Coordinates of C-alpha atoms in Angstrom, one line a residue:
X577 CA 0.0 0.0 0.0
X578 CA 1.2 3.7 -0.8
X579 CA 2.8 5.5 2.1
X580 CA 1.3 7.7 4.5
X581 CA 2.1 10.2 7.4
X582 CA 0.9 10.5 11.1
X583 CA 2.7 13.2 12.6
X584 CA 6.2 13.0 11.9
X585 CA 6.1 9.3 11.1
X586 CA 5.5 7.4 7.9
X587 CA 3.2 4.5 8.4
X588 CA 3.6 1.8 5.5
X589 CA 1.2 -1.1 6.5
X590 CA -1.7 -1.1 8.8
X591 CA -3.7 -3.8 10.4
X592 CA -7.0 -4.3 13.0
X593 CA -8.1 -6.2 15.9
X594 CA -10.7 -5.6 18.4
X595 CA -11.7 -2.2 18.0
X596 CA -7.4 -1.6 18.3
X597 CA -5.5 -0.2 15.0
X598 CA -1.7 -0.9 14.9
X599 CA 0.0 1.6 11.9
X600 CA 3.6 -0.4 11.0
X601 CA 5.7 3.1 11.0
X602 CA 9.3 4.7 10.6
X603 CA 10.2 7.6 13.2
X604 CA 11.7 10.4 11.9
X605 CA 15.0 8.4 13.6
X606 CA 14.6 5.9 11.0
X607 CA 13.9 3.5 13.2
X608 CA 10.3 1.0 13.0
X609 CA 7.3 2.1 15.3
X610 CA 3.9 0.9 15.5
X611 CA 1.6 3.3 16.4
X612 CA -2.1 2.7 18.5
X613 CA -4.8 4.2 17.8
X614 CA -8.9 3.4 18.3
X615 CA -9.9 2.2 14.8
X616 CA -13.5 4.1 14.9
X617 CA -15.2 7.2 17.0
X618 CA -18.2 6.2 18.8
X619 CA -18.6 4.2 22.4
X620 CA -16.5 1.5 21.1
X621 CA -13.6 3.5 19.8
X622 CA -14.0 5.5 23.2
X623 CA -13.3 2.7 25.5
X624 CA -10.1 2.0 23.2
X625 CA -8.7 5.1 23.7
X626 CA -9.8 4.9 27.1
X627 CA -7.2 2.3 27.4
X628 CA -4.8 3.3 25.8
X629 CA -4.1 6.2 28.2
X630 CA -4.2 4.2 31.1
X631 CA -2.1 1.8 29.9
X632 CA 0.2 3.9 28.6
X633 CA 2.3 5.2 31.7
X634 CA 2.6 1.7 32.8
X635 CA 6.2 0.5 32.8
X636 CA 7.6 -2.9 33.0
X637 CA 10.6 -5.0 31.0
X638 CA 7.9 -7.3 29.4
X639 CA 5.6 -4.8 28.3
X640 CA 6.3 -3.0 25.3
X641 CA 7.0 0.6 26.3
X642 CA 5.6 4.5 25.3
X643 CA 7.9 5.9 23.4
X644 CA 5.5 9.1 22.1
X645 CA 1.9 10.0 22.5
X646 CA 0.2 12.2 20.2
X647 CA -3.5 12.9 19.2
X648 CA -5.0 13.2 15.5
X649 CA -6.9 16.0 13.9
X650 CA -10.1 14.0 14.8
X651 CA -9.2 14.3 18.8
X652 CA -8.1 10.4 18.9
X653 CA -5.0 9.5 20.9
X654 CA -2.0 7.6 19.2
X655 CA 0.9 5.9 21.7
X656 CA 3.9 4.8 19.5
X657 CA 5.7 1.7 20.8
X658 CA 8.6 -0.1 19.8
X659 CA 8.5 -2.2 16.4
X660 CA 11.5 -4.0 15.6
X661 CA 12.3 -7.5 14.7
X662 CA 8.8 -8.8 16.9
X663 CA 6.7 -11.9 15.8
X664 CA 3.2 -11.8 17.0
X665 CA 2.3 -14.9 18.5
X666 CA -0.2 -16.4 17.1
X667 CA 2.0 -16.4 13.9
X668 CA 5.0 -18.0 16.3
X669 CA 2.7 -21.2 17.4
X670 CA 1.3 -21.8 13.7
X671 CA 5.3 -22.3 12.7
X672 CA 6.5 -23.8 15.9
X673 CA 3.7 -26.3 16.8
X674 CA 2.6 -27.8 19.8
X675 CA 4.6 -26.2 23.1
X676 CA 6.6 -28.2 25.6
X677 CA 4.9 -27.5 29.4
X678 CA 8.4 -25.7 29.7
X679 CA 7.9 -23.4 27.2
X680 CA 4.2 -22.3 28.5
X681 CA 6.2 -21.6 31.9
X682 CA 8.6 -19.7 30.1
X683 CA 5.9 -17.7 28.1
X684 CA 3.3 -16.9 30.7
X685 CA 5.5 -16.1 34.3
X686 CA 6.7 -12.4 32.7
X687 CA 3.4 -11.8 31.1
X688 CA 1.6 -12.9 34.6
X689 CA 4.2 -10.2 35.6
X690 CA 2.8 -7.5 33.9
X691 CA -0.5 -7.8 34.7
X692 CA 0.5 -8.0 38.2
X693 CA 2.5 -4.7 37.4
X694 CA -0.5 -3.0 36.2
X695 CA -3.1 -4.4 38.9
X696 CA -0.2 -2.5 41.6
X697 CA -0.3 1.0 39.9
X698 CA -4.2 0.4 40.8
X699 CA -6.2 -0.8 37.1
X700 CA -8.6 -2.8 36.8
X701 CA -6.6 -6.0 34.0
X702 CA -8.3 -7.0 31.3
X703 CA -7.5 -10.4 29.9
X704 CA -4.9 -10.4 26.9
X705 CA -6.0 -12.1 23.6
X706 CA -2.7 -13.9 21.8
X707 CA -2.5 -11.5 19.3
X708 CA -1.7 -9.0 21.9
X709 CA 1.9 -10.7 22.4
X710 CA 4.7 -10.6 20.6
X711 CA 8.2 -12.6 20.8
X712 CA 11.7 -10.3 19.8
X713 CA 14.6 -11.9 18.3
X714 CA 15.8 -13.2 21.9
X715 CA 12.3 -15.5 22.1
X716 CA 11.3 -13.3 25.3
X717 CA 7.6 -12.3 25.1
X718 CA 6.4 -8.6 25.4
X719 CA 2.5 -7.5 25.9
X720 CA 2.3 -4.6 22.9
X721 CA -1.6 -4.2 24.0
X722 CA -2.5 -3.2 27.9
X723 CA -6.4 -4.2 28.4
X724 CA -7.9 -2.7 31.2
X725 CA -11.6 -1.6 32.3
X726 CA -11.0 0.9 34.5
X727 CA -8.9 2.5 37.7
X728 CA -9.8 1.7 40.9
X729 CA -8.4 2.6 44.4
X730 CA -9.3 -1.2 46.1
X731 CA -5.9 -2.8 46.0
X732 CA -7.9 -5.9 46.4
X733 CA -10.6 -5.6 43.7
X734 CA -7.3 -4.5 41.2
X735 CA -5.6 -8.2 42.2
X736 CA -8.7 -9.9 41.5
X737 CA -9.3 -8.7 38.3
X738 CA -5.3 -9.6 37.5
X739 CA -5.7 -13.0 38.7
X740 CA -9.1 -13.7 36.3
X741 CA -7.0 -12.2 33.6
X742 CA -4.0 -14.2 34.2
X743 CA -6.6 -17.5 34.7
X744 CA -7.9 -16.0 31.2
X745 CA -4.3 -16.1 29.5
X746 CA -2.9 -19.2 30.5
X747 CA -5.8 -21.1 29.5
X748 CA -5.1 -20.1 26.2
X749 CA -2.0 -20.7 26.1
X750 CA -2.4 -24.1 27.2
X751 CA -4.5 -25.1 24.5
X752 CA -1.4 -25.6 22.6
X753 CA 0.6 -27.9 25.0
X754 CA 1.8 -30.6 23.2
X755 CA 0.6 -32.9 26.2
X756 CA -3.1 -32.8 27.7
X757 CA -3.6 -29.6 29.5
X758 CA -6.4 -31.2 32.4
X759 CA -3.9 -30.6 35.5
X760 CA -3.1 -27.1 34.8
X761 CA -6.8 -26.2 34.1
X762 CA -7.5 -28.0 37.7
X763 CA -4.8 -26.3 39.7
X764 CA -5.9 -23.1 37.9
X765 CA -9.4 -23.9 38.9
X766 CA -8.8 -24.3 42.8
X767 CA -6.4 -20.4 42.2
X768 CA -8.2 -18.2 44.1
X769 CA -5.6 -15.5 44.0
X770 CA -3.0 -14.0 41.2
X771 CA -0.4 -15.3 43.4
X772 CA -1.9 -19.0 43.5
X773 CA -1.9 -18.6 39.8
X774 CA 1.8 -18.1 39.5
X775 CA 2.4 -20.6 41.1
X776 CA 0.1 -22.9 39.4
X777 CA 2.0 -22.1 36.5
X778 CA 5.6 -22.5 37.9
X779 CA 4.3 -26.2 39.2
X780 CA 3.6 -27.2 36.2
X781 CA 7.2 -27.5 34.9
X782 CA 11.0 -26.7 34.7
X783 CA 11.0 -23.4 32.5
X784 CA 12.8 -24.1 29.1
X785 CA 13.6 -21.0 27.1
X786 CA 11.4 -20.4 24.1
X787 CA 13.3 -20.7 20.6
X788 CA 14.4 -17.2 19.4
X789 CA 12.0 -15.9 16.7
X790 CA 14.4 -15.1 14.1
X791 CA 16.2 -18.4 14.1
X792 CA 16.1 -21.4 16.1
X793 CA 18.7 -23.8 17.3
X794 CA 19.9 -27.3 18.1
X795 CA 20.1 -26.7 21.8
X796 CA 17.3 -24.0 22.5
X797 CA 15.5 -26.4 24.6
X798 CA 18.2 -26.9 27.1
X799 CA 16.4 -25.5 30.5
X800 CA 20.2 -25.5 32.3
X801 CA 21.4 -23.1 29.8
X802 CA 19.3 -20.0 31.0
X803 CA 19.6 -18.6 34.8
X804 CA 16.3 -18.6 36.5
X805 CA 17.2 -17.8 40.0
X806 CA 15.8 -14.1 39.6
X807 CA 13.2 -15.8 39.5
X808 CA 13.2 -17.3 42.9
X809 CA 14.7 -14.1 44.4
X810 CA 17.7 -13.8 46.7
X811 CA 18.9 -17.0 48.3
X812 CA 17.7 -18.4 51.5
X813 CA 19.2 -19.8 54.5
X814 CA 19.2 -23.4 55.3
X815 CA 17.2 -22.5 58.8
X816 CA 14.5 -20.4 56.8
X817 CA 13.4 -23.6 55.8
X818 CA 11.6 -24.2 59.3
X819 CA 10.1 -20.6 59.0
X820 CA 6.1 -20.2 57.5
X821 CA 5.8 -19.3 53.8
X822 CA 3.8 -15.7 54.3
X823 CA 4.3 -12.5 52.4
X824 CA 5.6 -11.0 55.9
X825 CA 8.2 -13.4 56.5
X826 CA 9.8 -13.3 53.0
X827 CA 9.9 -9.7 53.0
X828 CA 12.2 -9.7 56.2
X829 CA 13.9 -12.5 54.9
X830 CA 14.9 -10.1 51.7
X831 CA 15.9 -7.5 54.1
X832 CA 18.4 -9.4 56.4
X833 CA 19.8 -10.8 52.9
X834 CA 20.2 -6.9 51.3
X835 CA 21.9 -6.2 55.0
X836 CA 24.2 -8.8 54.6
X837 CA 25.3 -7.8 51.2
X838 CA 26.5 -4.5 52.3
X839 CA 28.6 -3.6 54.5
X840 CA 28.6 -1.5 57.3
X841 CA 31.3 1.1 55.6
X842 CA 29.2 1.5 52.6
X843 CA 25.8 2.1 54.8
X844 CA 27.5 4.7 56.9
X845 CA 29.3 5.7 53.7
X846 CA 25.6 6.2 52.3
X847 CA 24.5 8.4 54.9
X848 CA 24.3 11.7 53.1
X849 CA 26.1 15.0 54.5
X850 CA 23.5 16.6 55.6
X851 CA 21.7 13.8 57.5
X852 CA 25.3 14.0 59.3
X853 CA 24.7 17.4 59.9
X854 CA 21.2 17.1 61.3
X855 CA 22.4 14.2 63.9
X856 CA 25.2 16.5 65.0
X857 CA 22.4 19.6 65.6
X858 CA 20.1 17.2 67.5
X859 CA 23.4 15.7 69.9
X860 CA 23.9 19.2 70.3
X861 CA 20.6 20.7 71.7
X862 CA 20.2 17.4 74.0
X863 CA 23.6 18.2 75.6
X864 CA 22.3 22.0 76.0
X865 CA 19.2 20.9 77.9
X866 CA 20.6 18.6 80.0
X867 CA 22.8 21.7 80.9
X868 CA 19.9 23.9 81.4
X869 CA 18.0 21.4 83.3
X870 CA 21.1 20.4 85.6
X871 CA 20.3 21.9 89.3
X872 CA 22.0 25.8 89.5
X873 CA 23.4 25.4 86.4
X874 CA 23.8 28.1 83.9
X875 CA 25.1 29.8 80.6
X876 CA 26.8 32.0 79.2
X877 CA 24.6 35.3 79.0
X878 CA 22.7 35.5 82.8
X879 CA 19.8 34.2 81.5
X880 CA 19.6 31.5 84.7
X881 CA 21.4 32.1 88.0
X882 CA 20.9 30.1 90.9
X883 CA 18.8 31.1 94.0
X884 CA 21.6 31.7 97.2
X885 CA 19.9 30.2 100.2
X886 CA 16.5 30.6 99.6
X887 CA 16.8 34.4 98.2
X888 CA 14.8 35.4 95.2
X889 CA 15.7 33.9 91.7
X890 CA 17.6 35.6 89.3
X891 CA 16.0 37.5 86.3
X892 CA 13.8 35.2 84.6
X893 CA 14.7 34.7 80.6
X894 CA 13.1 37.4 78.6
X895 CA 11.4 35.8 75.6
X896 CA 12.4 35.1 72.3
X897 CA 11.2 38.2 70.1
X898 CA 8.4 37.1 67.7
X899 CA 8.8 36.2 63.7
X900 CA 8.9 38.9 61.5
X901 CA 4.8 39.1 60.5
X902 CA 4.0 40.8 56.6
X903 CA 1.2 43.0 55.9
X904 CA -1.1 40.3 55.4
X905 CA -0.8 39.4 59.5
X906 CA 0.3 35.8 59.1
X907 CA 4.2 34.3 59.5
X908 CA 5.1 32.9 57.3
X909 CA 4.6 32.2 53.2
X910 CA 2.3 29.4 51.9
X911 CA 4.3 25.8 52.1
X912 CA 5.1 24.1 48.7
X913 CA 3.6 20.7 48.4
X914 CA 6.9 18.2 50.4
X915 CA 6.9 22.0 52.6
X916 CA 6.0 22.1 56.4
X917 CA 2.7 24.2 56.7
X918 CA 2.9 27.4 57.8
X919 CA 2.0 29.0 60.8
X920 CA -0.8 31.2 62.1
X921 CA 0.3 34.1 64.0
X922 CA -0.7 34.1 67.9
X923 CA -1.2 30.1 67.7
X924 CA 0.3 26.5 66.8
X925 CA -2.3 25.7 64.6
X926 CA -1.2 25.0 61.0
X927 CA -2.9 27.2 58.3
X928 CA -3.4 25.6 54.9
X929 CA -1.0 27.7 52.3
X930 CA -2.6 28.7 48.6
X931 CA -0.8 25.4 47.2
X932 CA -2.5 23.3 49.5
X933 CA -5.7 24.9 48.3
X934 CA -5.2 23.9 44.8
X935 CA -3.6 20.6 44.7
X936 CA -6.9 19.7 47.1
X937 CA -9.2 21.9 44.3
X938 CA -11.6 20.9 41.5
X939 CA -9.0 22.6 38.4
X940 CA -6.5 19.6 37.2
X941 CA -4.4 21.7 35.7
X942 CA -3.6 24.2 38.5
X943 CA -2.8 21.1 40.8
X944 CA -0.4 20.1 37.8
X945 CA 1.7 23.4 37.7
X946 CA 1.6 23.5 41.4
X947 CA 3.3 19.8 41.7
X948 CA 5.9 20.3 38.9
X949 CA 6.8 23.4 40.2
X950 CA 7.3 21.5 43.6
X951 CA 9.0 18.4 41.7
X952 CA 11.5 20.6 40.4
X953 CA 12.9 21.8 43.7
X954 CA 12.2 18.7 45.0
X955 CA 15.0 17.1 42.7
X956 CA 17.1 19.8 43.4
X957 CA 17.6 18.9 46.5
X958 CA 16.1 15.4 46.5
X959 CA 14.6 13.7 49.7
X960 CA 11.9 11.3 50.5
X961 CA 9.3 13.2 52.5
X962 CA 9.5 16.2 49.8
X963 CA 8.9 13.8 46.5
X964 CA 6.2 11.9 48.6
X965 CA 3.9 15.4 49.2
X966 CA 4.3 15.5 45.5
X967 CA 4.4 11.9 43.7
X968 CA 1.6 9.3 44.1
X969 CA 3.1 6.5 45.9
X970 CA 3.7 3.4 43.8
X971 CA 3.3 5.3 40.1
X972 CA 6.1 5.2 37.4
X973 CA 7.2 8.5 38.4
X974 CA 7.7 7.8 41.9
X975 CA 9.4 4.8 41.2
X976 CA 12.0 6.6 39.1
X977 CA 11.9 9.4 41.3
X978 CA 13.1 7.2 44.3
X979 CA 16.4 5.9 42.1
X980 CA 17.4 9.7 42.7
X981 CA 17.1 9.4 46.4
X982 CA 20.2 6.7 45.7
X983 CA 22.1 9.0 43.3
X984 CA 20.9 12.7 43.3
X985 CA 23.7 13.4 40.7
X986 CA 21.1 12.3 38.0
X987 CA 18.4 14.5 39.2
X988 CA 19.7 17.3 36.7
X989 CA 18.3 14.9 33.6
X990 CA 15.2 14.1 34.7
X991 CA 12.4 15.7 32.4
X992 CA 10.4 18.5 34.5
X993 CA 7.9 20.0 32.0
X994 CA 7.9 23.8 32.9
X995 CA 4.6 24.6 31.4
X996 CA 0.8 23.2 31.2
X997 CA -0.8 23.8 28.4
X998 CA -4.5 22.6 29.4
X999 CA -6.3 19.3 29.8
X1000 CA -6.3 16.5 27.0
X1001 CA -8.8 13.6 28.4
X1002 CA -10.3 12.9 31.8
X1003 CA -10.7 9.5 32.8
X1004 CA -12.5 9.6 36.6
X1005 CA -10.3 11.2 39.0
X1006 CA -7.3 10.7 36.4
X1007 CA -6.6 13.3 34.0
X1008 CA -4.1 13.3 31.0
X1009 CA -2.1 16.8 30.4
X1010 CA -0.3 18.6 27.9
X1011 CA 3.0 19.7 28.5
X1012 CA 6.2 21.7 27.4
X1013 CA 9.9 21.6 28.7
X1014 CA 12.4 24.3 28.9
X1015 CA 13.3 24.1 25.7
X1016 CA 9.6 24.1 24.7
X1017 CA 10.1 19.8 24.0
X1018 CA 6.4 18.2 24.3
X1019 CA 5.5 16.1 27.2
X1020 CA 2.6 14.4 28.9
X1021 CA 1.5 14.7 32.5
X1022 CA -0.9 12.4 33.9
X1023 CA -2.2 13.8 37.5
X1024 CA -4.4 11.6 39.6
X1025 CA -7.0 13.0 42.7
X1026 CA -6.1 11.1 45.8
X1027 CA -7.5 11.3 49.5
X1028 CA -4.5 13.6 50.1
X1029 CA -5.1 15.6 46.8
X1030 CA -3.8 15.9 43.6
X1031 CA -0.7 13.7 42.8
X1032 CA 1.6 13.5 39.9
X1033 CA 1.6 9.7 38.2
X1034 CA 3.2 9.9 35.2
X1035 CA 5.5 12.1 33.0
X1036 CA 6.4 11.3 29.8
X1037 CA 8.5 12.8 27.0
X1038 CA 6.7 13.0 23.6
X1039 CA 9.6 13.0 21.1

């Protein structure tokens, strides 16, 4: 078919499923894209594109990743992903035939992953058709399509729909086991939970590593030949073994492990300066009220002298002039989002400052230049409490924000749009924003409303 162009990309073959339309592409990088968009207007083609901006700040290794995000004339959304040398697979099985039990181990665990992945930033999982994964030349399978119905805040009701999606999936994988599939349909039967679906899954076999799409070889079916202990996490001591198997116990388990790994030099060498310097400010006022509170002590300046057998006291302290007070009659400025409230004058009561007003308000895109603002003094001097006021806990952004807490050296690259243009699509209490950079670069902001007000959950760069 003749070429065409969306945006700056030239699309060369197109194709359908589900409501879902996938434009083959070239970036302007020369590189292959393939670029989703709703195939029709109407209810149907706005629950695609519905999905498509949830899904598209989700970020995991097997999912195939946003690389832009761009609308057309007609107001629907386009996310580019990733082309490259990919197989769907449904095209994979027709040449490779029946699959070992193995190979279904190997295929499903990282896309179970995913879903899991997506069920944690709080959506509600859809289940994933076959023709919404595709193999690269390694053999590892990617999830190019992200169903979901919805965002929720029930932690629960977003595992449950992961584990009927995950149920959903690998009962449709398993129709093409080479062997009889009736054990794994019973164990996933009796899986009441994603995590008793995993394991389901991981019972059924030793994982053997799926032959690479591009070419396959003699020994690709040779299970000792690829590493699976990341699988299985850190390793455990021979005395765990007596220990319950609960969520709480292999959590600490992971943390004595991480303590032993390190040692104490490089913890204490990890405590930053001016956590130093805060430690030394805190010994010092302890040692100055035990002086103060020490019977006829004193200090320098008269302001306590000791009564001389039962004569008056010496002067009393005079008290600490009050904080300079502006026109307005309150100490003080408004706090920043990650900013201790201010103060009202005359009392210890917090007053709420004008941010605080607006990242709790009803405008989206106040909240928004109120939280970047805040995110970009945040990573210039980058510490937990400030990015949590700012960042909705468990989101992409705060997940990459928290690597700067570990090396605050690459806080200078991190994008921080400087400018909000105005809403682009409001799904619930999530809303998708446009955005410029410094240099006027297009990006994506996706703010979320939580109990504690607006949070940022996602910004992407839109190349």
């Amino acid at each position: 078919m003749s070429s065409s162009r969306t945006g700056p990309y030239d699309v060369h073959a197109r194709d359908e499923h589900d409501g879902l339309e996938a434009l083959r592409a070239t970036g302007p990088d020369g590189l292959p894209v393939v670029l989703l968009r709703p195939a029709q207007a109407g209810p149907h083609g706005a629950r695609v594109q519905a999905e498509l901006a949830r899904a598209a700040p989700v970020r995991h290794a097997h999912l195939l990743p946003a690389v832009d995000v761009l609308h057309e004339p007609d107001g629907r959304l386009v996310v580019v992903v990733p082309d490259g040398d990919l197989v769907p697979l449904p095209s994979w099985l027709a040449g490779r035939g029946p699959l070992a039990p193995g190979e279904l181990v190997t295929l499903a665990v990282p896309l179970l992953a995913v879903l899991e992945r997506a069920a944690a930033t709080g959506l509600l999982v859809g289940r994933p058709d076959l023709g919404d994964v595709v193999l690269d030349d390694r053999g590892a399978p990617l999830l190019r399509r992200l169903r979901t119905a919805g965002a929720t805040a029930d932690v629960a009701a977003a595992r449950a729909s992961a584990a009927a999606a995950s149920r959903g999936l690998v009962e449709l994988v398993a129709g093409h086991l080479e062997e009889g599939s009736s054990p794994l349909l019973t164990a996933l039967a009796a899986a009441d939970d994603l995590d008793a679906v995993v394991e389901a899954v991981h019972d059924l076999a030793a994982p053997l590593p799926l032959p690479s799409a591009a070419a396959e070889t003699d020994d690709a079916t040779q299970g000792d030949e690829v590493d699976w202990s990341a699988l299985a996490g850190p390793p455990r001591p021979a005395w765990a073994a007596v220990l319950p198997e609960a969520a709480v116990v292999d959590a600490a388990l992971d943390w004595l492990a991480a303590r032993r790994e390190t040692s104490v030099r490089a913890r204490v060498a990890a405590v930053r300066p001016r956590f130093w310097l805060l430690g030394g400010v805190v010994a010092a006022s302890v040692v100055i009220a035990l002086l103060l509170s020490a019977p006829g002590g004193s200090v320098d300046g008269g302001t306590a002298v000791a009564t001389d057998g039962g004569g008056a006291a010496g002067p009393s302290p005079t008290p600490a002039p009050a904080a300079d007070v502006g026109e307005g009659g309150d100490a003080g400025a408004t706090s920043p989002p990650g900013q201790p409230p201010t103060t009202s004058r005359g009392g210890d009561r917090p007053t709420p400052g004008d941010d605080d007003v607006v990242t709790t308000g009803e405008d989206a895109v106040a909240a928004a230049r109120v939280l970047l603002e805040a995110r970009e003094r945040c990573l210039a001097d980058v510490t937990p409490s400030c990015l949590a006021a700012v960042d909705q806990p468990g989101s992409p952004v705060a997940a990459r924000d928290a690597q700067l807490l570990d090396d605050p050296g690459a806080a200078g690259g991190a994008l921080v749009p400087t400018a909000v243009d105005g809403e682009v699509q409001r799904l619930g209490e999530t809303v998708l924003l446009d955005a410029r950079g410094a240099d006027d670069e297009p990006a994506s902001v996706l703010v979320v409303r939580t109990e504690a007000g607006w949070r940022l959950r996602e910004v992407v760069a839109r190349r």
